[in-house]
């Protein structure tokens, strides 16, 4: 049976909970991720559970932590990027290269949580959600579990020039995580169902499905490259890429509601 961590707003500040009950007030995800795996497991088993966690959900990431992302890890993503881009060969090359595409997505304080609003850029004509399995990585690069991520992106800006990737990917309201973290081993993540639904005006406007087994690269491989020459003393979150890409006939609009279900963990965000 898997355990689930959630982060909540309280009158004393953000507080973590395990399986719906508050952990001791001093519990820090960053400090927990700095512990060896055995010690980390023992820490969660040791404390007495507190009161039911009834505070509003927050994004399950602390302010000093970082979210990074992998690109072009699904064949469908490679084909979509080739179709939209004026430099299609770069996506063909990175899909088959030994080295994956990795890029910074957001720091913790900039990340939106479950049911918090996401945004599209005002200077972009084509904007999409990207539903992604997100790995929770400890300070040594080990996989401790997963959460659901929305890598909101401007396809028109990235398609114009791949060097515009930071502007297409990194802006206010472009990163959402939640609603919590499922603690599990990497083996449990190999073949999770990933489902995307976008509702507009109460009607289903777009839907797509894939599975994490369609990711071309190993999850440990992606984590290994991220940690190869970069340290994360507070742990890190790693988006593993998207396999659901709406075509150019669809773009996000204010008022849309994006719902992502990965292995039964559901992240939902309205578009502001």
C-alpha positions as a printed Julia matrix, in Angstrom:
272×3 Matrix{Float64}:
   0.0    0.0     0.0
   1.43   3.37   -1.01
   1.55   6.44    1.21
   0.73   9.97    0.14
   2.24  13.27    1.23
   0.24  16.49    0.92
   1.07  20.08    1.8
  -1.51  22.37    3.37
  -2.05  26.01    4.26
  -2.54  26.55    8.01
  -2.63  29.58   10.29
   0.96  28.75   11.31
   2.18  28.44    7.72
   2.52  25.52    5.28
   2.39  22.06    6.86
   2.89  18.55    5.51
   0.55  15.61    6.06
   0.88  11.87    5.52
  -2.22  10.0     4.39
  -4.52  12.79    5.49
  -3.07  13.52    8.94
  -0.59  16.23    9.83
   3.05  15.36   10.38
   4.97  17.16   13.15
   5.18  20.9    12.46
   8.92  20.73   11.92
   8.73  18.2     9.07
  10.43  19.48    5.92
  10.34  17.73    2.55
  13.78  19.14    1.72
  15.29  17.72    4.9
  13.52  14.39    4.36
  14.92  14.13    0.83
  18.42  14.72    2.21
  18.18  11.57    4.34
  19.27   8.13    3.07
  16.27   6.11    1.88
  16.17   3.8     4.93
  16.35   6.7     7.38
  13.7    8.57    5.45
  11.33   5.62    5.61
  11.95   5.25    9.33
  11.24   8.92    9.95
   7.78   8.66    8.41
   7.02   5.5    10.36
   8.13   6.95   13.7
   6.04  10.04   14.51
   2.52   9.92   15.84
   0.0   11.24   13.37
  -1.56  14.59   14.19
  -5.02  15.99   13.53
  -6.79  15.46   10.2
  -5.24  17.67    7.52
  -8.14  20.0     6.71
  -6.2   23.03    5.48
  -6.39  24.01    1.79
  -4.01  22.09   -0.45
  -0.8   23.75   -1.6
   1.56  22.67   -4.36
   3.59  19.77   -2.87
   6.93  21.54   -3.27
   8.81  23.84   -0.91
   9.95  27.32   -1.88
  13.66  26.48   -2.18
  13.1   23.36   -4.28
  13.25  23.25   -8.07
  11.21  21.59  -10.81
  13.06  20.58  -13.98
  11.7   19.01  -17.13
  12.59  16.49  -19.82
  11.67  17.13  -23.44
  10.89  14.96  -26.46
  10.72  11.69  -24.55
   7.66  10.34  -26.4
   7.5    9.64  -30.15
   4.23  11.63  -30.34
   6.0   14.64  -28.82
   8.88  14.4   -31.3
   6.46  14.28  -34.24
   4.43  17.22  -32.94
   7.53  19.34  -32.37
   8.8   18.55  -35.86
   5.47  19.6   -37.36
   5.33  22.93  -35.53
   8.99  23.92  -35.72
  10.95  25.82  -38.31
  13.98  23.81  -37.11
  12.51  20.3   -37.07
  15.82  18.44  -37.21
  16.78  19.42  -33.65
  13.85  17.38  -32.3
  14.72  14.37  -34.45
  18.29  14.49  -33.16
  17.5   14.88  -29.45
  14.92  12.07  -29.54
  17.55   9.57  -30.7
  20.61  11.11  -29.0
  22.29   9.59  -25.95
  21.86  12.84  -24.01
  18.25  13.86  -23.21
  16.83  17.36  -23.34
  16.6   18.81  -19.82
  15.54  22.32  -18.83
  14.61  24.33  -15.77
  10.85  24.74  -15.29
  10.1   26.5   -11.98
  11.18  27.12   -8.43
   8.86  26.03   -5.65
   7.45  29.45   -4.8
   6.39  29.97   -8.44
   4.56  26.62   -8.74
   0.75  26.4    -8.69
  -1.1   23.67   -6.81
  -4.31  21.69   -7.25
  -7.23  23.93   -8.3
  -5.0   27.01   -8.45
  -5.05  29.0   -11.67
  -2.61  28.46  -14.51
  -2.02  30.95  -17.32
  -1.22  31.28  -21.0
   1.13  33.93  -22.31
  -0.53  37.05  -23.72
   2.08  37.18  -26.52
   1.46  33.6   -27.68
  -1.13  32.44  -30.19
  -0.96  28.7   -29.47
  -0.86  27.39  -25.9
  -1.3   23.88  -24.55
  -1.16  21.93  -21.3
   1.38  19.13  -21.14
   0.33  16.36  -18.73
   3.4   14.71  -17.26
   4.51  12.14  -14.73
   6.77  14.05  -12.33
   9.44  12.22  -10.33
  10.24  13.13   -6.74
  14.02  12.82   -6.45
  16.07  12.77   -3.26
  19.36  14.62   -2.85
  21.26  11.63   -4.31
  19.01  11.42   -7.38
  17.01   8.43   -6.17
  13.32   8.17   -7.04
  11.1    8.44   -3.94
   7.72   8.74   -5.66
   5.7   10.81   -8.1
   3.23  13.59   -8.5
   1.2   14.97  -11.41
   2.53  17.92  -13.38
   1.24  20.35  -15.98
   4.06  21.81  -18.07
   1.98  24.61  -19.61
   3.69  25.69  -22.84
   3.57  28.1   -25.75
   3.94  26.03  -28.88
   3.94  29.08  -31.16
   6.95  30.63  -29.39
   8.96  27.4   -29.23
   8.01  26.58  -32.82
   9.33  29.91  -34.04
  12.81  29.17  -32.69
  13.98  26.43  -30.28
  16.19  29.02  -28.56
  12.98  30.63  -27.3
  12.28  27.52  -25.19
  12.72  29.31  -21.82
  10.12  31.92  -22.81
   7.77  29.2   -24.08
   8.11  27.17  -20.88
   8.95  29.5   -17.99
   6.53  32.27  -17.02
   4.0   33.05  -14.3
   1.38  30.29  -14.03
   3.17  27.87  -16.37
   3.91  25.12  -13.82
   1.42  23.17  -11.71
   2.02  20.19   -9.41
  -0.27  18.16   -7.19
  -2.45  17.35   -5.5
   0.07  15.35   -3.45
   3.03  13.0    -3.72
   2.62   9.23   -3.95
   5.58   7.6    -2.24
   6.66   4.51   -4.17
   9.57   2.81   -5.89
  10.47   3.47   -9.51
   9.11   0.08  -10.59
   5.58   1.23   -9.73
   5.87   4.04  -12.3
   6.75   2.01  -15.39
   3.23   1.7   -16.85
   0.88   4.26  -15.33
  -2.18   5.47  -17.25
  -2.02   9.19  -18.1
  -5.3   10.89  -18.98
  -5.93  14.5   -20.0
  -9.31  16.23  -20.18
  -9.92  19.9   -20.96
 -13.37  21.3   -20.26
 -14.68  24.52  -21.79
 -18.04  25.97  -20.86
 -18.95  22.76  -19.04
 -18.29  20.62  -22.14
 -15.37  18.34  -22.96
 -13.21  20.27  -25.46
 -10.24  17.9   -25.68
  -9.22  14.5   -24.33
  -6.15  12.34  -24.74
  -4.56   9.27  -23.19
  -1.15   7.64  -23.04
   0.91   5.53  -20.64
   4.22   6.09  -18.91
   5.51   2.93  -20.59
   5.64   4.93  -23.83
   8.47   7.11  -22.49
  11.51   6.3   -24.63
  14.07   6.71  -21.87
  14.39   5.04  -18.49
  13.26   7.08  -15.51
  16.55   6.48  -13.71
  18.37   7.54  -16.9
  16.59  10.92  -16.91
  17.3   11.44  -13.2
  20.91  10.43  -13.71
  21.48  13.04  -16.41
  19.87  15.75  -14.29
  22.21  14.97  -11.37
  25.28  14.34  -13.52
  26.93  17.75  -12.95
  24.3   19.49  -10.82
  23.6   19.12   -7.11
  20.19  19.29   -5.45
  20.69  19.3    -1.67
  16.92  19.83   -1.18
  15.92  17.15   -3.69
  14.19  17.96   -6.97
  11.1   17.36   -9.1
  11.58  16.11  -12.66
   8.89  16.25  -15.34
   9.37  13.25  -17.66
   7.84  14.63  -20.87
   4.43  14.53  -22.47
   2.86  12.03  -24.84
  -0.39  13.99  -25.32
  -0.07  16.98  -27.63
  -3.17  18.78  -29.0
  -2.85  19.77  -32.65
  -2.84  23.35  -33.91
  -6.66  23.47  -34.02
  -6.7   23.62  -30.2
  -5.36  26.31  -27.9
  -6.07  26.94  -24.22
  -8.42  29.79  -23.35
  -9.24  31.62  -20.14
 -12.02  29.73  -18.37
 -10.86  26.28  -19.47
 -10.37  23.63  -16.78
  -7.49  21.19  -17.25
  -7.79  17.8   -15.52
  -4.85  15.36  -15.49
  -5.16  11.87  -14.01
  -1.99   9.78  -13.58
  -2.45   6.45  -11.86
  -5.53   7.76  -10.02
  -3.84  10.94   -8.76
  -5.77  13.9   -10.19
  -4.5   17.45  -10.72
  -7.07  20.04  -11.81
  -6.41  23.68  -12.71
  -8.56  26.46  -14.17
  -7.0   28.7   -16.83
  -7.02  32.34  -15.76
